[in-house]
């Protein structure tokens, strides 16, 4: 399936399904690059979305603190 065929299908997904697709693609890219995900396993279906939102909030806070420390 080409990207042009896939995009309309992706647009029909719910927000939670889109987040799972992002999570899956990230895990695939990490695996292909030889990196290990922080959770140590690739069980996408067993991961709750609340973990993803919490992780995003922690990352955003860390980035904001880093920017403040670097740029004053």
PDB file as gemmi writes it, atoms N, CA and C in Angstrom:
CRYST1    1.000    1.000    1.000  90.00  90.00  90.00 P 1                      
ATOM      1  N   UNK A   1       0.855  -1.179   0.000  1.00  0.00           N  
ATOM      2  CA  UNK A   1       0.000   0.000   0.000  1.00  0.00           C  
ATOM      3  C   UNK A   1       0.897   1.238   0.000  1.00  0.00           C  
ATOM      4  N   UNK A   2       0.593   2.154  -0.863  1.00  0.00           N  
ATOM      5  CA  UNK A   2       1.398   3.373  -0.961  1.00  0.00           C  
ATOM      6  C   UNK A   2       0.930   4.399   0.080  1.00  0.00           C  
ATOM      7  N   UNK A   3       1.751   5.406   0.291  1.00  0.00           N  
ATOM      8  CA  UNK A   3       1.423   6.464   1.243  1.00  0.00           C  
ATOM      9  C   UNK A   3       0.162   7.211   0.832  1.00  0.00           C  
ATOM     10  N   UNK A   4      -0.004   7.446  -0.458  1.00  0.00           N  
ATOM     11  CA  UNK A   4      -1.203   8.152  -0.925  1.00  0.00           C  
ATOM     12  C   UNK A   4      -2.470   7.341  -0.681  1.00  0.00           C  
ATOM     13  N   UNK A   5      -2.366   6.016  -0.634  1.00  0.00           N  
ATOM     14  CA  UNK A   5      -3.515   5.173  -0.299  1.00  0.00           C  
ATOM     15  C   UNK A   5      -3.731   5.110   1.215  1.00  0.00           C  
ATOM     16  N   UNK A   6      -2.644   5.222   1.950  1.00  0.00           N  
ATOM     17  CA  UNK A   6      -2.704   5.079   3.408  1.00  0.00           C  
ATOM     18  C   UNK A   6      -3.241   6.332   4.103  1.00  0.00           C  
ATOM     19  N   UNK A   7      -2.925   7.503   3.613  1.00  0.00           N  
ATOM     20  CA  UNK A   7      -3.308   8.756   4.276  1.00  0.00           C  
ATOM     21  C   UNK A   7      -4.817   8.884   4.477  1.00  0.00           C  
ATOM     22  N   UNK A   8      -5.658   8.612   3.482  1.00  0.00           N  
ATOM     23  CA  UNK A   8      -7.099   8.710   3.725  1.00  0.00           C  
ATOM     24  C   UNK A   8      -7.578   7.753   4.824  1.00  0.00           C  
ATOM     25  N   UNK A   9      -6.976   6.571   4.892  1.00  0.00           N  
ATOM     26  CA  UNK A   9      -7.335   5.617   5.948  1.00  0.00           C  
ATOM     27  C   UNK A   9      -6.948   6.151   7.326  1.00  0.00           C  
ATOM     28  N   UNK A  10      -5.764   6.762   7.403  1.00  0.00           N  
ATOM     29  CA  UNK A  10      -5.303   7.313   8.678  1.00  0.00           C  
ATOM     30  C   UNK A  10      -6.190   8.460   9.153  1.00  0.00           C  
ATOM     31  N   UNK A  11      -6.681   9.247   8.220  1.00  0.00           N  
ATOM     32  CA  UNK A  11      -7.543  10.375   8.576  1.00  0.00           C  
ATOM     33  C   UNK A  11      -8.863   9.922   9.187  1.00  0.00           C  
ATOM     34  N   UNK A  12      -9.286   8.710   8.883  1.00  0.00           N  
ATOM     35  CA  UNK A  12     -10.549   8.184   9.409  1.00  0.00           C  
ATOM     36  C   UNK A  12     -10.417   7.631  10.830  1.00  0.00           C  
ATOM     37  N   UNK A  13      -9.208   7.459  11.312  1.00  0.00           N  
ATOM     38  CA  UNK A  13      -8.991   6.890  12.640  1.00  0.00           C  
ATOM     39  C   UNK A  13      -9.403   7.870  13.740  1.00  0.00           C  
ATOM     40  N   UNK A  14      -9.764   7.308  14.881  1.00  0.00           N  
ATOM     41  CA  UNK A  14     -10.056   8.146  16.046  1.00  0.00           C  
ATOM     42  C   UNK A  14      -8.743   8.693  16.598  1.00  0.00           C  
ATOM     43  N   UNK A  15      -8.843   9.647  17.492  1.00  0.00           N  
ATOM     44  CA  UNK A  15      -7.643  10.243  18.084  1.00  0.00           C  
ATOM     45  C   UNK A  15      -6.808   9.181  18.796  1.00  0.00           C  
ATOM     46  N   UNK A  16      -7.443   8.308  19.547  1.00  0.00           N  
ATOM     47  CA  UNK A  16      -6.689   7.282  20.268  1.00  0.00           C  
ATOM     48  C   UNK A  16      -6.027   6.297  19.307  1.00  0.00           C  
ATOM     49  N   UNK A  17      -6.694   5.973  18.198  1.00  0.00           N  
ATOM     50  CA  UNK A  17      -6.091   5.084  17.205  1.00  0.00           C  
ATOM     51  C   UNK A  17      -4.901   5.757  16.525  1.00  0.00           C  
ATOM     52  N   UNK A  18      -5.003   7.062  16.278  1.00  0.00           N  
ATOM     53  CA  UNK A  18      -3.887   7.794  15.679  1.00  0.00           C  
ATOM     54  C   UNK A  18      -2.680   7.801  16.617  1.00  0.00           C  
ATOM     55  N   UNK A  19      -2.927   7.948  17.913  1.00  0.00           N  
ATOM     56  CA  UNK A  19      -1.836   7.913  18.887  1.00  0.00           C  
ATOM     57  C   UNK A  19      -1.176   6.531  18.906  1.00  0.00           C  
ATOM     58  N   UNK A  20      -1.968   5.485  18.770  1.00  0.00           N  
ATOM     59  CA  UNK A  20      -1.407   4.138  18.720  1.00  0.00           C  
ATOM     60  C   UNK A  20      -0.565   3.939  17.454  1.00  0.00           C  
ATOM     61  N   UNK A  21      -0.992   4.533  16.343  1.00  0.00           N  
ATOM     62  CA  UNK A  21      -0.213   4.457  15.105  1.00  0.00           C  
ATOM     63  C   UNK A  21       1.131   5.171  15.298  1.00  0.00           C  
ATOM     64  N   UNK A  22       1.100   6.345  15.913  1.00  0.00           N  
ATOM     65  CA  UNK A  22       2.340   7.082  16.190  1.00  0.00           C  
ATOM     66  C   UNK A  22       3.260   6.237  17.071  1.00  0.00           C  
ATOM     67  N   UNK A  23       2.685   5.638  18.101  1.00  0.00           N  
ATOM     68  CA  UNK A  23       3.456   4.803  19.010  1.00  0.00           C  
ATOM     69  C   UNK A  23       4.076   3.624  18.257  1.00  0.00           C  
ATOM     70  N   UNK A  24       3.294   2.988  17.400  1.00  0.00           N  
ATOM     71  CA  UNK A  24       3.791   1.857  16.607  1.00  0.00           C  
ATOM     72  C   UNK A  24       4.926   2.289  15.689  1.00  0.00           C  
ATOM     73  N   UNK A  25       4.742   3.396  14.974  1.00  0.00           N  
ATOM     74  CA  UNK A  25       5.777   3.861  14.051  1.00  0.00           C  
ATOM     75  C   UNK A  25       7.059   4.252  14.784  1.00  0.00           C  
ATOM     76  N   UNK A  26       6.914   4.863  15.939  1.00  0.00           N  
ATOM     77  CA  UNK A  26       8.080   5.221  16.738  1.00  0.00           C  
ATOM     78  C   UNK A  26       8.850   3.976  17.157  1.00  0.00           C  
ATOM     79  N   UNK A  27       8.121   2.952  17.618  1.00  0.00           N  
ATOM     80  CA  UNK A  27       8.766   1.696  18.014  1.00  0.00           C  
ATOM     81  C   UNK A  27       9.472   1.052  16.822  1.00  0.00           C  
ATOM     82  N   UNK A  28       8.850   1.101  15.652  1.00  0.00           N  
ATOM     83  CA  UNK A  28       9.460   0.546  14.443  1.00  0.00           C  
ATOM     84  C   UNK A  28      10.754   1.278  14.097  1.00  0.00           C  
ATOM     85  N   UNK A  29      10.721   2.608  14.159  1.00  0.00           N  
ATOM     86  CA  UNK A  29      11.914   3.389  13.852  1.00  0.00           C  
ATOM     87  C   UNK A  29      13.032   3.134  14.859  1.00  0.00           C  
ATOM     88  N   UNK A  30      12.668   3.017  16.122  1.00  0.00           N  
ATOM     89  CA  UNK A  30      13.666   2.715  17.144  1.00  0.00           C  
ATOM     90  C   UNK A  30      14.294   1.357  16.899  1.00  0.00           C  
ATOM     91  N   UNK A  31      13.467   0.377  16.582  1.00  0.00           N  
ATOM     92  CA  UNK A  31      13.971  -0.975  16.334  1.00  0.00           C  
ATOM     93  C   UNK A  31      14.894  -1.004  15.114  1.00  0.00           C  
ATOM     94  N   UNK A  32      14.488  -0.325  14.046  1.00  0.00           N  
ATOM     95  CA  UNK A  32      15.295  -0.297  12.826  1.00  0.00           C  
ATOM     96  C   UNK A  32      16.631   0.409  13.044  1.00  0.00           C  
ATOM     97  N   UNK A  33      16.649   1.376  13.955  1.00  0.00           N  
ATOM     98  CA  UNK A  33      17.890   2.111  14.216  1.00  0.00           C  
ATOM     99  C   UNK A  33      18.757   1.430  15.274  1.00  0.00           C  
ATOM    100  N   UNK A  34      18.239   0.357  15.855  1.00  0.00           N  
ATOM    101  CA  UNK A  34      19.000  -0.373  16.858  1.00  0.00           C  
ATOM    102  C   UNK A  34      18.867   0.182  18.261  1.00  0.00           C  
ATOM    103  N   UNK A  35      17.964   1.127  18.456  1.00  0.00           N  
ATOM    104  CA  UNK A  35      17.750   1.698  19.788  1.00  0.00           C  
ATOM    105  C   UNK A  35      16.683   0.889  20.520  1.00  0.00           C  
ATOM    106  N   UNK A  36      16.709   0.930  21.850  1.00  0.00           N  
ATOM    107  CA  UNK A  36      15.741   0.199  22.657  1.00  0.00           C  
ATOM    108  C   UNK A  36      14.777   1.193  23.275  1.00  0.00           C  
ATOM    109  N   UNK A  37      13.452   0.965  23.127  1.00  0.00           N  
ATOM    110  CA  UNK A  37      12.481   1.854  23.781  1.00  0.00           C  
ATOM    111  C   UNK A  37      12.690   1.862  25.288  1.00  0.00           C  
ATOM    112  N   UNK A  38      12.341   2.968  25.938  1.00  0.00           N  
ATOM    113  CA  UNK A  38      12.538   3.104  27.378  1.00  0.00           C  
ATOM    114  C   UNK A  38      11.790   2.048  28.171  1.00  0.00           C  
ATOM    115  N   UNK A  39      10.622   1.584  27.674  1.00  0.00           N  
ATOM    116  CA  UNK A  39       9.846   0.607  28.422  1.00  0.00           C  
ATOM    117  C   UNK A  39      10.402  -0.802  28.266  1.00  0.00           C  
ATOM    118  N   UNK A  40      11.320  -1.029  27.337  1.00  0.00           N  
ATOM    119  CA  UNK A  40      11.974  -2.311  27.196  1.00  0.00           C  
ATOM    120  C   UNK A  40      11.186  -3.372  26.465  1.00  0.00           C  
ATOM    121  N   UNK A  41      10.002  -3.059  25.982  1.00  0.00           N  
ATOM    122  CA  UNK A  41       9.228  -4.029  25.202  1.00  0.00           C  
ATOM    123  C   UNK A  41       8.419  -3.302  24.145  1.00  0.00           C  
ATOM    124  N   UNK A  42       7.956  -4.042  23.157  1.00  0.00           N  
ATOM    125  CA  UNK A  42       7.242  -3.427  22.035  1.00  0.00           C  
ATOM    126  C   UNK A  42       5.790  -3.877  21.981  1.00  0.00           C  
ATOM    127  N   UNK A  43       5.153  -4.064  23.109  1.00  0.00           N  
ATOM    128  CA  UNK A  43       3.773  -4.518  23.141  1.00  0.00           C  
ATOM    129  C   UNK A  43       2.846  -3.311  23.072  1.00  0.00           C  
ATOM    130  N   UNK A  44       2.562  -2.861  21.852  1.00  0.00           N  
ATOM    131  CA  UNK A  44       1.771  -1.648  21.641  1.00  0.00           C  
ATOM    132  C   UNK A  44       0.385  -1.776  22.263  1.00  0.00           C  
ATOM    133  N   UNK A  45      -0.286  -2.907  22.057  1.00  0.00           N  
ATOM    134  CA  UNK A  45      -1.660  -3.071  22.524  1.00  0.00           C  
ATOM    135  C   UNK A  45      -1.774  -3.020  24.040  1.00  0.00           C  
ATOM    136  N   UNK A  46      -0.709  -3.399  24.756  1.00  0.00           N  
ATOM    137  CA  UNK A  46      -0.787  -3.431  26.219  1.00  0.00           C  
ATOM    138  C   UNK A  46      -0.495  -2.076  26.852  1.00  0.00           C  
ATOM    139  N   UNK A  47      -0.020  -1.133  26.064  1.00  0.00           N  
ATOM    140  CA  UNK A  47       0.301   0.175  26.607  1.00  0.00           C  
ATOM    141  C   UNK A  47      -0.948   1.036  26.665  1.00  0.00           C  
ATOM    142  N   UNK A  48      -1.197   1.643  27.814  1.00  0.00           N  
ATOM    143  CA  UNK A  48      -2.342   2.523  27.947  1.00  0.00           C  
ATOM    144  C   UNK A  48      -2.034   3.904  27.416  1.00  0.00           C  
ATOM    145  N   UNK A  49      -3.052   4.557  26.872  1.00  0.00           N  
ATOM    146  CA  UNK A  49      -2.831   5.904  26.348  1.00  0.00           C  
ATOM    147  C   UNK A  49      -2.508   6.898  27.451  1.00  0.00           C  
ATOM    148  N   UNK A  50      -2.975   6.621  28.692  1.00  0.00           N  
ATOM    149  CA  UNK A  50      -2.653   7.539  29.781  1.00  0.00           C  
ATOM    150  C   UNK A  50      -1.147   7.631  29.982  1.00  0.00           C  
ATOM    151  N   UNK A  51      -0.425   6.548  29.711  1.00  0.00           N  
ATOM    152  CA  UNK A  51       1.025   6.571  29.820  1.00  0.00           C  
ATOM    153  C   UNK A  51       1.621   7.525  28.795  1.00  0.00           C  
ATOM    154  N   UNK A  52       1.049   7.533  27.600  1.00  0.00           N  
ATOM    155  CA  UNK A  52       1.562   8.383  26.532  1.00  0.00           C  
ATOM    156  C   UNK A  52       1.368   9.859  26.874  1.00  0.00           C  
ATOM    157  N   UNK A  53       0.195  10.213  27.376  1.00  0.00           N  
ATOM    158  CA  UNK A  53      -0.070  11.608  27.726  1.00  0.00           C  
ATOM    159  C   UNK A  53       0.804  12.050  28.897  1.00  0.00           C  
ATOM    160  N   UNK A  54       0.973  11.174  29.870  1.00  0.00           N  
ATOM    161  CA  UNK A  54       1.809  11.503  31.018  1.00  0.00           C  
ATOM    162  C   UNK A  54       3.264  11.690  30.565  1.00  0.00           C  
ATOM    163  N   UNK A  55       3.735  10.813  29.709  1.00  0.00           N  
ATOM    164  CA  UNK A  55       5.101  10.923  29.209  1.00  0.00           C  
ATOM    165  C   UNK A  55       5.288  12.214  28.420  1.00  0.00           C  
ATOM    166  N   UNK A  56       4.293  12.579  27.631  1.00  0.00           N  
ATOM    167  CA  UNK A  56       4.376  13.819  26.855  1.00  0.00           C  
ATOM    168  C   UNK A  56       4.458  15.024  27.780  1.00  0.00           C  
ATOM    169  N   UNK A  57       3.697  15.011  28.859  1.00  0.00           N  
ATOM    170  CA  UNK A  57       3.718  16.126  29.808  1.00  0.00           C  
ATOM    171  C   UNK A  57       5.075  16.224  30.501  1.00  0.00           C  
ATOM    172  N   UNK A  58       5.641  15.086  30.871  1.00  0.00           N  
ATOM    173  CA  UNK A  58       6.952  15.073  31.517  1.00  0.00           C  
ATOM    174  C   UNK A  58       8.018  15.587  30.554  1.00  0.00           C  
ATOM    175  N   UNK A  59       7.949  15.131  29.301  1.00  0.00           N  
ATOM    176  CA  UNK A  59       8.913  15.579  28.304  1.00  0.00           C  
ATOM    177  C   UNK A  59       8.795  17.077  28.049  1.00  0.00           C  
ATOM    178  N   UNK A  60       7.571  17.585  27.934  1.00  0.00           N  
ATOM    179  CA  UNK A  60       7.363  19.012  27.696  1.00  0.00           C  
ATOM    180  C   UNK A  60       7.930  19.841  28.854  1.00  0.00           C  
ATOM    181  N   UNK A  61       7.714  19.371  30.077  1.00  0.00           N  
ATOM    182  CA  UNK A  61       8.243  20.080  31.249  1.00  0.00           C  
ATOM    183  C   UNK A  61       9.769  20.080  31.239  1.00  0.00           C  
ATOM    184  N   UNK A  62      10.362  18.926  30.918  1.00  0.00           N  
ATOM    185  CA  UNK A  62      11.821  18.828  30.892  1.00  0.00           C  
ATOM    186  C   UNK A  62      12.406  19.731  29.811  1.00  0.00           C  
ATOM    187  N   UNK A  63      11.764  19.771  28.655  1.00  0.00           N  
ATOM    188  CA  UNK A  63      12.242  20.630  27.582  1.00  0.00           C  
ATOM    189  C   UNK A  63      12.136  22.103  27.961  1.00  0.00           C  
ATOM    190  N   UNK A  64      11.039  22.483  28.620  1.00  0.00           N  
ATOM    191  CA  UNK A  64      10.857  23.864  29.039  1.00  0.00           C  
ATOM    192  C   UNK A  64      11.914  24.251  30.079  1.00  0.00           C  
ATOM    193  N   UNK A  65      12.193  23.349  31.011  1.00  0.00           N  
ATOM    194  CA  UNK A  65      13.207  23.625  32.025  1.00  0.00           C  
ATOM    195  C   UNK A  65      14.589  23.734  31.399  1.00  0.00           C  
ATOM    196  N   UNK A  66      14.851  22.858  30.413  1.00  0.00           N  
ATOM    197  CA  UNK A  66      16.136  22.908  29.725  1.00  0.00           C  
ATOM    198  C   UNK A  66      16.311  24.185  28.945  1.00  0.00           C  
ATOM    199  N   UNK A  67      15.246  24.639  28.306  1.00  0.00           N  
ATOM    200  CA  UNK A  67      15.300  25.879  27.526  1.00  0.00           C  
ATOM    201  C   UNK A  67      15.550  27.065  28.451  1.00  0.00           C  
ATOM    202  N   UNK A  68      14.879  27.069  29.613  1.00  0.00           N  
ATOM    203  CA  UNK A  68      15.066  28.151  30.585  1.00  0.00           C  
ATOM    204  C   UNK A  68      16.483  28.157  31.115  1.00  0.00           C  
ATOM    205  N   UNK A  69      17.013  26.977  31.401  1.00  0.00           N  
ATOM    206  CA  UNK A  69      18.381  26.880  31.926  1.00  0.00           C  
ATOM    207  C   UNK A  69      19.403  27.312  30.875  1.00  0.00           C  
ATOM    208  N   UNK A  70      19.137  27.041  29.623  1.00  0.00           N  
ATOM    209  CA  UNK A  70      20.076  27.355  28.559  1.00  0.00           C  
ATOM    210  C   UNK A  70      20.004  28.819  28.138  1.00  0.00           C  
ATOM    211  N   UNK A  71      18.765  29.327  28.035  1.00  0.00           N  
ATOM    212  CA  UNK A  71      18.564  30.675  27.504  1.00  0.00           C  
ATOM    213  C   UNK A  71      18.226  31.722  28.561  1.00  0.00           C  
ATOM    214  N   UNK A  72      18.130  31.294  29.791  1.00  0.00           N  
ATOM    215  CA  UNK A  72      17.871  32.247  30.855  1.00  0.00           C  
ATOM    216  C   UNK A  72      16.495  32.645  30.929  1.00  0.00           C  
TER     217      UNK A  72                                                      
END                                                                             
